[in-house]
CSV table of C-alpha atoms and ligand atoms in Angstrom, one decimal:
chain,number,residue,atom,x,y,z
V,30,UNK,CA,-24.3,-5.4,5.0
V,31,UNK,CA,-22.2,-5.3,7.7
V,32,UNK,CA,-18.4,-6.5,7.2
V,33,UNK,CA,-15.6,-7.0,9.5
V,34,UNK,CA,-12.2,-6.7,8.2
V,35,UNK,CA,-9.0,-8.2,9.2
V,36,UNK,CA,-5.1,-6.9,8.0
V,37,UNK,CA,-2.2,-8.6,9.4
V,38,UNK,CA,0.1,-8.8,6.2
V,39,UNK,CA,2.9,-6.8,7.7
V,40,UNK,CA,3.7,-5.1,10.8
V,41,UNK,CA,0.2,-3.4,11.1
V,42,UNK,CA,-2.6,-5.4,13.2
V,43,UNK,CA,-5.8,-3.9,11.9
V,44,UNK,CA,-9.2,-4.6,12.1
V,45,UNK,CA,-12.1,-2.6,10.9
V,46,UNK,CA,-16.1,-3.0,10.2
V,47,UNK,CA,-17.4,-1.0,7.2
V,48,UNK,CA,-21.1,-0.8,6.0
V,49,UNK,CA,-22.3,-2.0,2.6
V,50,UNK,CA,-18.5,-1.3,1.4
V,51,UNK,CA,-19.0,2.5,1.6
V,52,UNK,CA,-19.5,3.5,5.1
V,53,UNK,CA,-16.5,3.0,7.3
V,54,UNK,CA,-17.6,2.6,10.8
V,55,UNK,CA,-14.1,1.8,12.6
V,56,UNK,CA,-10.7,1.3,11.5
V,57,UNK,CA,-8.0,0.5,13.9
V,58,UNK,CA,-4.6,0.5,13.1
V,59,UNK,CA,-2.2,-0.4,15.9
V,60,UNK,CA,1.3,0.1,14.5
V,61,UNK,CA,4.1,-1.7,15.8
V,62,UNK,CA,6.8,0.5,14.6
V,63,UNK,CA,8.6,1.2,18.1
V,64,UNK,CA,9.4,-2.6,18.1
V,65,UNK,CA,11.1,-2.8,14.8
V,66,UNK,CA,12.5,0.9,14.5
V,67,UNK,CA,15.4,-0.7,16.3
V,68,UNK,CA,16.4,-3.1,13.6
V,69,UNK,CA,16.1,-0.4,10.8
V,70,UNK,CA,13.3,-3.0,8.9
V,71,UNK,CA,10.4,-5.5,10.1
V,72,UNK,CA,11.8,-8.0,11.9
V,73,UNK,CA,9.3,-11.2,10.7
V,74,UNK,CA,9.2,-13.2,13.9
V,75,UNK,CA,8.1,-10.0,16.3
V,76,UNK,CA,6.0,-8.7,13.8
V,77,UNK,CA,3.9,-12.4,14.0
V,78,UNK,CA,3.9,-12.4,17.5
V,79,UNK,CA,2.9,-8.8,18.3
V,80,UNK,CA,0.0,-9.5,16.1
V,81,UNK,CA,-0.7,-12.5,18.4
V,82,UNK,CA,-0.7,-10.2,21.1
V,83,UNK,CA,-2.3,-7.2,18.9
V,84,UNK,CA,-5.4,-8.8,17.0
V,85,UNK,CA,-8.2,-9.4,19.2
V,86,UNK,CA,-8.2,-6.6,21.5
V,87,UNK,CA,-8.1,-4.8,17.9
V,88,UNK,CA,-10.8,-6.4,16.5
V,89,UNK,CA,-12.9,-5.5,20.1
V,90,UNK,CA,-12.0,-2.0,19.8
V,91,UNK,CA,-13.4,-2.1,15.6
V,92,UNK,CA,-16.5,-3.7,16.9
V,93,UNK,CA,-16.9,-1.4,20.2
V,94,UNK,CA,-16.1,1.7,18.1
V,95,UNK,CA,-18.9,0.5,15.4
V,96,UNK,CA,-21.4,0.1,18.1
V,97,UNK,CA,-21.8,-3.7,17.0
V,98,UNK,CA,-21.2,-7.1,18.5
V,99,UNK,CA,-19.6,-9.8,16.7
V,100,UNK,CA,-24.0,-11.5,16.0
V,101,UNK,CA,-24.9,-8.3,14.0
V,102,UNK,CA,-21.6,-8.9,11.5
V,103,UNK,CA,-22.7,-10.7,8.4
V,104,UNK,CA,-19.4,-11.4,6.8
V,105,UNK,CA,-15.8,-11.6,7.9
V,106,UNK,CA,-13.0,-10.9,5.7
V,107,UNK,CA,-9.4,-11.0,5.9
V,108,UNK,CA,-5.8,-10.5,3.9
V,109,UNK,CA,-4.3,-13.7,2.8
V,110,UNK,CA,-2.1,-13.0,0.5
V,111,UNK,CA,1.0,-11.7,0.1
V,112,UNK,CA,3.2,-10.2,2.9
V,113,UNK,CA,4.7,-12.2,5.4
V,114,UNK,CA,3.9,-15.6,6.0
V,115,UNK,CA,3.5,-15.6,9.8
V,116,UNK,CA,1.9,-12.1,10.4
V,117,UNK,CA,-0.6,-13.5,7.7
V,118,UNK,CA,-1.1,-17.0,9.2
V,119,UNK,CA,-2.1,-15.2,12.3
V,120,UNK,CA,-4.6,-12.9,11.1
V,121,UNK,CA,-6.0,-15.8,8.1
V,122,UNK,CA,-6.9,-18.0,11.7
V,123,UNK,CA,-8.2,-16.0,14.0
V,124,UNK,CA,-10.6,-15.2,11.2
V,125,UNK,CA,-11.1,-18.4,10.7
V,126,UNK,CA,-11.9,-19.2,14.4
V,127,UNK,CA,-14.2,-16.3,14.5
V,128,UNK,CA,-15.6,-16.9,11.6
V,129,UNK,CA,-16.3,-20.3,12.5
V,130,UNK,CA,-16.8,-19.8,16.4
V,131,UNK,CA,-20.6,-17.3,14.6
V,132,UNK,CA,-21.2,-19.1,11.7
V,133,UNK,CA,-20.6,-16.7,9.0
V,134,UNK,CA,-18.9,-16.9,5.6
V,135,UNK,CA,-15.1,-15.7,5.1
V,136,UNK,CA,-13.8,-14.0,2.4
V,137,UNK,CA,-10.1,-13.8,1.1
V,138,UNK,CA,-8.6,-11.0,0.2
V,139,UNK,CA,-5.8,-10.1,-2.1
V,140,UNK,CA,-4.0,-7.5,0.1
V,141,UNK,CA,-3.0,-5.7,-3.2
V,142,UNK,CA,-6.5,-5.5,-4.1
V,143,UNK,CA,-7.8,-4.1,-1.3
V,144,UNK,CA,-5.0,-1.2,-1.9
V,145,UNK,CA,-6.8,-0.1,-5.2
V,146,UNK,CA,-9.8,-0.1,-3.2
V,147,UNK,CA,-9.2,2.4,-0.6
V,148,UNK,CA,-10.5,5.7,-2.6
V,149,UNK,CA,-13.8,4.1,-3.3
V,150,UNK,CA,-14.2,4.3,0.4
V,151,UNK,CA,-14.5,8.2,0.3
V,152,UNK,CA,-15.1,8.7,-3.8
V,153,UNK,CA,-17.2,7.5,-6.2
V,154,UNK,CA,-14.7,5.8,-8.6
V,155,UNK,CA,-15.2,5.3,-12.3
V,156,UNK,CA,-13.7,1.9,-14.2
V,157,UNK,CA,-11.9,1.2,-15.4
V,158,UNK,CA,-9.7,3.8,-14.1
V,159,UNK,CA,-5.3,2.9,-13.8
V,160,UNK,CA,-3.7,3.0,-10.4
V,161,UNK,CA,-0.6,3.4,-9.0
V,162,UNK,CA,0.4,1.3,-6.2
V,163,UNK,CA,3.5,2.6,-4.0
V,164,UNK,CA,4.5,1.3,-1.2
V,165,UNK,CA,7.1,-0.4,1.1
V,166,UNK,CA,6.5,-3.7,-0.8
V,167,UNK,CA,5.4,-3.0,-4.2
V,168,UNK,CA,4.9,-0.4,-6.7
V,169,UNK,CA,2.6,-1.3,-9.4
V,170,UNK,CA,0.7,0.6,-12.5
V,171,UNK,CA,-2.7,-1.2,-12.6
V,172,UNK,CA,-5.6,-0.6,-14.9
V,173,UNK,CA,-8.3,-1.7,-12.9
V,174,UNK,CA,-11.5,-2.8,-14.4
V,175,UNK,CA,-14.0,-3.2,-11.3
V,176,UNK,CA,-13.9,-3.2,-7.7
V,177,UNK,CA,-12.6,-6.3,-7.9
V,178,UNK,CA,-10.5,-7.3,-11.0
V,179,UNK,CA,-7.0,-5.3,-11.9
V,180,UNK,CA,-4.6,-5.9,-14.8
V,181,UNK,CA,-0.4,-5.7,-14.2
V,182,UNK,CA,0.8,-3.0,-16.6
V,183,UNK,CA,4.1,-2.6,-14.6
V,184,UNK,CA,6.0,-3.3,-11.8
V,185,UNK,CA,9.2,-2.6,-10.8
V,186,UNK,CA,12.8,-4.5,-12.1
V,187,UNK,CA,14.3,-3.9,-8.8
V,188,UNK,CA,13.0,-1.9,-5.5
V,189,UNK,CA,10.3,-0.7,-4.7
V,190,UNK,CA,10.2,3.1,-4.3
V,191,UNK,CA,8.9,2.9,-0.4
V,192,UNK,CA,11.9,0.6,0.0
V,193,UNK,CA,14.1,3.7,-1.5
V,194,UNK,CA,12.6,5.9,0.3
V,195,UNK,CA,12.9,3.6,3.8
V,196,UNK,CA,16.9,3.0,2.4
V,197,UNK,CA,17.8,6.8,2.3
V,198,UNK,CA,16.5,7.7,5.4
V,199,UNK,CA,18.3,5.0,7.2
V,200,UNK,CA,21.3,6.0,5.5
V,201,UNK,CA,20.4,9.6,6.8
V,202,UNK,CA,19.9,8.1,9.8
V,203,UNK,CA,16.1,8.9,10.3
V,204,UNK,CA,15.1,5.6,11.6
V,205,UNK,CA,12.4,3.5,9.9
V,206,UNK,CA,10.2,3.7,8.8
V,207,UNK,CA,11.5,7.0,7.0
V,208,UNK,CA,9.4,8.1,4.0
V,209,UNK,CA,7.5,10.2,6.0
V,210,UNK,CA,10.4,11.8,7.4
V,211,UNK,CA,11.4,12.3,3.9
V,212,UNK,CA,8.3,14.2,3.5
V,213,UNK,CA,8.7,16.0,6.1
V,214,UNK,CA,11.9,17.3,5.7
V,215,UNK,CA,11.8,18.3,2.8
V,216,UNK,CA,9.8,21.0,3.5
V,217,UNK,CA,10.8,24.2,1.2
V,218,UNK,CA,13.6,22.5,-0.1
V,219,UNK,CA,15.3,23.4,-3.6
V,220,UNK,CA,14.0,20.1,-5.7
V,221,UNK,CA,16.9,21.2,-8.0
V,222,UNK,CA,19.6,21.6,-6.1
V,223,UNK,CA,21.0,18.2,-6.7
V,224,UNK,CA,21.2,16.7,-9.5
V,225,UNK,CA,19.9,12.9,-9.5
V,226,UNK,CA,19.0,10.4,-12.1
V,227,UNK,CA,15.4,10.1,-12.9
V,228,UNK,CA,14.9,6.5,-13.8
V,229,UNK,CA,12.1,6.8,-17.0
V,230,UNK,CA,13.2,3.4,-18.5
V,231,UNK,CA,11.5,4.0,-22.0
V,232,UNK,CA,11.9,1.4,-23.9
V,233,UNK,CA,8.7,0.5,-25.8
V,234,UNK,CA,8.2,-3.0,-23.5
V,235,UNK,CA,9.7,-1.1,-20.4
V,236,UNK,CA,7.7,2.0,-20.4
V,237,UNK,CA,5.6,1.2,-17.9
V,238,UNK,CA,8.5,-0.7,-15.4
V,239,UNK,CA,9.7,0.8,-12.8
V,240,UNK,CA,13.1,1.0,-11.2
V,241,UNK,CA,14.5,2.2,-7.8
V,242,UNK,CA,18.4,0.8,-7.6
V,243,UNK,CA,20.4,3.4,-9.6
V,244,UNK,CA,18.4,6.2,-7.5
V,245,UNK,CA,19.3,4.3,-4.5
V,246,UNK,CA,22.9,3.7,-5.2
V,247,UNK,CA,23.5,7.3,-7.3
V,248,UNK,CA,21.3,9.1,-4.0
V,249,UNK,CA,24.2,8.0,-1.2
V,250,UNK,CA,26.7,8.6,-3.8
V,251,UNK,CA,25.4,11.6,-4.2
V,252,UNK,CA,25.3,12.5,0.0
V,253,UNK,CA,28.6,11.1,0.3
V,254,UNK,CA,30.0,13.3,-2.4
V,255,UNK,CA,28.3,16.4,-1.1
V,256,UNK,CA,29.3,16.3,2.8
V,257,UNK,CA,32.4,16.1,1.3
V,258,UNK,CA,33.0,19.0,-0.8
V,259,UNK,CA,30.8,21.1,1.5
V,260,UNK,CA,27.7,21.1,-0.5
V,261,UNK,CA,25.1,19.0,1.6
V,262,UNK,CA,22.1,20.9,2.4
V,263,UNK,CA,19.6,18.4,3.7
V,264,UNK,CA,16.2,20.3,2.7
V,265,UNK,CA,17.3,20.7,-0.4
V,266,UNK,CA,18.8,17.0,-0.8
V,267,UNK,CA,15.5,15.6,0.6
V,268,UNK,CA,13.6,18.1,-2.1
V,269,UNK,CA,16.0,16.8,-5.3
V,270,UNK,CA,15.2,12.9,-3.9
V,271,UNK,CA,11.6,13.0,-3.8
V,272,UNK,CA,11.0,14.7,-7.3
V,273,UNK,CA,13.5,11.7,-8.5
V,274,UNK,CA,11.7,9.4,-6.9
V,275,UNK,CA,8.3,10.7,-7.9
V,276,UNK,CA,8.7,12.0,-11.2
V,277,UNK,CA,8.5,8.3,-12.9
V,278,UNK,CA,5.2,7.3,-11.4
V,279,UNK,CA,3.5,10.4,-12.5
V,280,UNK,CA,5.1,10.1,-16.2
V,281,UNK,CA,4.3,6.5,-16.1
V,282,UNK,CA,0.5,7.3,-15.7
V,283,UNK,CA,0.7,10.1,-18.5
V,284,UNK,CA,1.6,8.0,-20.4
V,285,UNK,CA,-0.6,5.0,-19.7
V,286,UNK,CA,-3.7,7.2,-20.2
V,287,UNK,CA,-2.3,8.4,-23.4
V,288,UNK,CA,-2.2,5.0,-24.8
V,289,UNK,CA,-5.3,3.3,-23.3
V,290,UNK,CA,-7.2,6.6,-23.6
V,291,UNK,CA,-8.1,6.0,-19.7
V,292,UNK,CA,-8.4,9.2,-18.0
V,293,UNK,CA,-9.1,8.4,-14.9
V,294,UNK,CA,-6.6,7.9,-12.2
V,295,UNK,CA,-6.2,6.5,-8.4
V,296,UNK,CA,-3.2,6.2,-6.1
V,297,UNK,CA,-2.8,4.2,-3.1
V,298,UNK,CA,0.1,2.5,-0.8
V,299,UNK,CA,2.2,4.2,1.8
V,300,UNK,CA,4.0,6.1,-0.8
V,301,UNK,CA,0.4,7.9,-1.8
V,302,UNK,CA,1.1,10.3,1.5
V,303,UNK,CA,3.4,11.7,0.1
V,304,UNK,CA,2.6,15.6,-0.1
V,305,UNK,CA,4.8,15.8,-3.4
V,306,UNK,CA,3.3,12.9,-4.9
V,307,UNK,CA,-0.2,13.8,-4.0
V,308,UNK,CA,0.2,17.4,-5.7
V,309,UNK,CA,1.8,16.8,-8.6
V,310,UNK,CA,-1.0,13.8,-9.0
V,311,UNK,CA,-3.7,16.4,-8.6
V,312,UNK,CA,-2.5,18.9,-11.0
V,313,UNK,CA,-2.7,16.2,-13.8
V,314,UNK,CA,-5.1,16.9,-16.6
V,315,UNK,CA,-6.9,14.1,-15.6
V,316,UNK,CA,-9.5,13.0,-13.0
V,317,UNK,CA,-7.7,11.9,-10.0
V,318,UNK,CA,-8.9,9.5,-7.2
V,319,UNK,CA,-6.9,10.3,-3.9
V,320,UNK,CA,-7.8,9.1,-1.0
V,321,UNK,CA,-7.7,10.4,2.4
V,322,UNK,CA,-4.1,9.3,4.5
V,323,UNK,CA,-5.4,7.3,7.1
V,324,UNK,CA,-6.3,5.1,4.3
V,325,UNK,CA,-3.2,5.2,2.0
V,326,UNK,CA,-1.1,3.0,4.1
V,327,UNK,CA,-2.2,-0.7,5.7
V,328,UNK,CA,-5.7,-0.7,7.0
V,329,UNK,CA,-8.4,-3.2,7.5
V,330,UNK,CA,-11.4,-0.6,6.1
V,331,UNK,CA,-9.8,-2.0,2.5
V,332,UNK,CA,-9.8,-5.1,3.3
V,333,UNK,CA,-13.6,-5.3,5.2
V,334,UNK,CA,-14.3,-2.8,2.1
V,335,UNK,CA,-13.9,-4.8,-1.1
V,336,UNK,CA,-14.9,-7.7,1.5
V,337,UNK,CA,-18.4,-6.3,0.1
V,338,UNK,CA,-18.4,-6.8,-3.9
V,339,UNK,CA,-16.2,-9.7,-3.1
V,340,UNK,CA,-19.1,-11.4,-1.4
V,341,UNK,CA,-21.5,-10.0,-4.0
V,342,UNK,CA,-19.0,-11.7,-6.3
V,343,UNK,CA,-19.7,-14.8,-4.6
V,344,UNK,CA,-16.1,-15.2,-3.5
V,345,UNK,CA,-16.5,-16.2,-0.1
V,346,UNK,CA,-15.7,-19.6,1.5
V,347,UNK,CA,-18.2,-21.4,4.2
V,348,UNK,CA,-17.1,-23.4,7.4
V,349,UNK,CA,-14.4,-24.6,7.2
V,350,UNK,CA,-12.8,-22.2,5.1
V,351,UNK,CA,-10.2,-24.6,3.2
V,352,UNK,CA,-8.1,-22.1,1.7
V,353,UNK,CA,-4.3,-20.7,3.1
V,354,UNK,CA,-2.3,-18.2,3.7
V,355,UNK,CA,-0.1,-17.5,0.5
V,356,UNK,CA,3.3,-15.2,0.9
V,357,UNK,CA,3.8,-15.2,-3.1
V,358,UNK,CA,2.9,-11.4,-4.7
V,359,UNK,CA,1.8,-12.7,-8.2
V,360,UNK,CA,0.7,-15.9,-9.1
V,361,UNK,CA,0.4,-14.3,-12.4
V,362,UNK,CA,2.3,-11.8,-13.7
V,363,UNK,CA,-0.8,-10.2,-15.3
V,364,UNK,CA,-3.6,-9.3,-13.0
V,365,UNK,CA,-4.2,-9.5,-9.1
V,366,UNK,CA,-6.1,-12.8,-8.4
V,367,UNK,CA,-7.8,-13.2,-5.4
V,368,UNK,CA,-8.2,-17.0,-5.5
V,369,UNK,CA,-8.7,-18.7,-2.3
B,103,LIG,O1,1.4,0.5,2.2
B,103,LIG,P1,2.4,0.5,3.4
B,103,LIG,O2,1.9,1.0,4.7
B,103,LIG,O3,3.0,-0.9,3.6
B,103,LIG,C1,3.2,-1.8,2.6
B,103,LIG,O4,2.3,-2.6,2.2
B,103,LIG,O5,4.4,-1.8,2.2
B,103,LIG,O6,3.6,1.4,2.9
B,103,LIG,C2,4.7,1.6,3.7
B,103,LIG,C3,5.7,2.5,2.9
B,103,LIG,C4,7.1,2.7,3.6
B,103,LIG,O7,8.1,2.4,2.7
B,103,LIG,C5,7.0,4.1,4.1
B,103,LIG,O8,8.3,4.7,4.2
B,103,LIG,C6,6.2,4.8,2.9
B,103,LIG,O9,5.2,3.8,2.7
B,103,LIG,N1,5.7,6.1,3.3
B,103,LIG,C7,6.0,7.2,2.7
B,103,LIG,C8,5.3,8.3,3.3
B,103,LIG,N2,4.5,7.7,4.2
B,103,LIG,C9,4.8,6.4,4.2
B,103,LIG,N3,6.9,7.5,1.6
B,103,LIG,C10,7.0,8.7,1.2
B,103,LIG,N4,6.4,9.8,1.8
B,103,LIG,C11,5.5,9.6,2.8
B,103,LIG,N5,4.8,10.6,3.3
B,104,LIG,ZN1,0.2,-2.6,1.9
């Protein structure tokens, strides 16, 4: 079954078309990062209209790429919730319109969702396996139970780590989006060079929260401090952040699979290209799910992915495709819905 995919939840305008949920045939991502760099953040009202600008010679180039035309497509499905309101309005109805212009049923997807789905685009996964979710937006420990139904063990009290990650670098003056730079420059660094607080919150009902402010806050206190005794070494500042910032999540899912005797793991979200995330994720006694980069951040091969057991699901809508755009992450704290 042949599935197009739409993602316009942020400042990505994606489109993709993925076979059977498995075989990814195109995915095109055209990023819009130059326009927003500028403002150090997404900037809501260019980000909509780029993606008016953006989406269908996107979706042309998925479908050109693929080797199919818009009449071989059986299904169309698209993010509707949560990110932004307007990048997502535009994406949910020109869906819509092409949906409705062939005749063919929509599915709705739960961008958060579609995330935890990424890695069964490349691996078989076994469920229910846990996942952690990191990325500009969220960063969430899931146990996820099939392709298409994920329980909420913990989110974060404050930040997200992405957005700590994206903070720091602006504050090093990087530009944004900066993990990646982070990464990158932190290349050979001393990871314990400086020392920074490692935020484990283990209370019995917090174990499995996460939070991102006191790193933050102690992080430029910390940079400040250092430049001005003479101590600032970049590399190794840029080491000693990312093992703060990524020590958590990895404990987090230690100790998640000690207690639901789960021992099978994924990762997804920007944050999951991380090189000292992904390493210390593999060398876990566990069996670990990681998928390749280009699907790690936002991508439509997700979304036209789990489009597939969606459908099989039955959780599709016909012409004319009542259901909205909704900005909201959690209609329920518990699990991911994906109710249209
Ligand atoms: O999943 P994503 O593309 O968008 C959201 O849904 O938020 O994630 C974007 C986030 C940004 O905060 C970005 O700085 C971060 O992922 N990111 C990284 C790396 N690559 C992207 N953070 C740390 N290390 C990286 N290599
Ligand atoms: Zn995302």
């Amino acid at each position: 079954m042949l599935i197009l995919g739409i993602e316009t939840s942020c400042d990505d305008t994606c489109a993709s078309v993925v076979e059977d949920g498995k075989r990814v045939l195109s995915n095109i991502v055209q990023s819009q990062d130059e326009y927003h760099r500028h403002f150090s953040g997404i900037v809501p009202e260019i980000a909509s209209r780029k993606h008016i600008q953006n989406l269908l010679p996107v979706v042309d180039l998925a479908l050109s790429k693929a080797g199919v035309d818009l009449r071989q497509i059986e299904a169309l499905a698209v993010t509707h919730k949560p990110g932004l309101i307007g990048s997502l309005l535009v994406g949910l109805q020109t869906a819509k319109a092409l949906a409705y212009a062939s005749n063919k049923p929509l599915v709705g997807v739960n961008h958060l969702l579609a995330h935890t789905y990424a890695p069964a685009l490349t691996q078989e996964l076994v469920y229910p396996h846990l996942s952690l979710l990191v990325s500009g937006g969220h960063t969430l420990l899931l146990k996820v139970a099939s392709p298409i139904n994920a329980t909420i063990l913990g989110s974060t009290l404050d930040d997200s780590c992405g957005e700590c990650f994206d903070k720091i670098a602006k504050y090093l003056g990087f530009g944004f989006p900066g993990g990646e730079l982070i990464d990158k420059k932190s290349l050979g660094g001393n990871e314990n060079a400086f020392q920074l607080p490692v935020s484990f919150l283990k209370k019995d009902e917090r174990r499995y929260q996460f939070s991102y402010s006191g790193l933050k806050t102690a992080a430029i206190l910390s940079i400040n401090q250092s430049k001005k005794d003479g101590s600032w070494n970049e590399n190794d500042f840029l080491a000693s952040f990312q093992k703060a910032a990524v020590t958590p999540l990895v404990q987090k899912i230690i100790w998640a699979a000690e207690e639901t005797g789960i021992s099978h793991v994924s990762i997804c979200g920007g944050v999951a290209k991380n090189r000292f995330f992904r390493e210390a994720v593999s060398k876990l006694p566990l069996k670990t799910f990681i998928p390749p980069m280009e699907l790690c951040a936002d991508n439509a091969a997700m979304v036209a992915g789990i489009g597939h057991p969606l459908y099989l699901n039955k959780s599709f809508s016909s012409p004319p495709y009542s259901f909205s755009a909704d900005a909201s992450s959690f209609k329920n704290k518990s699990f991911l819905d994906n109710n249209c």
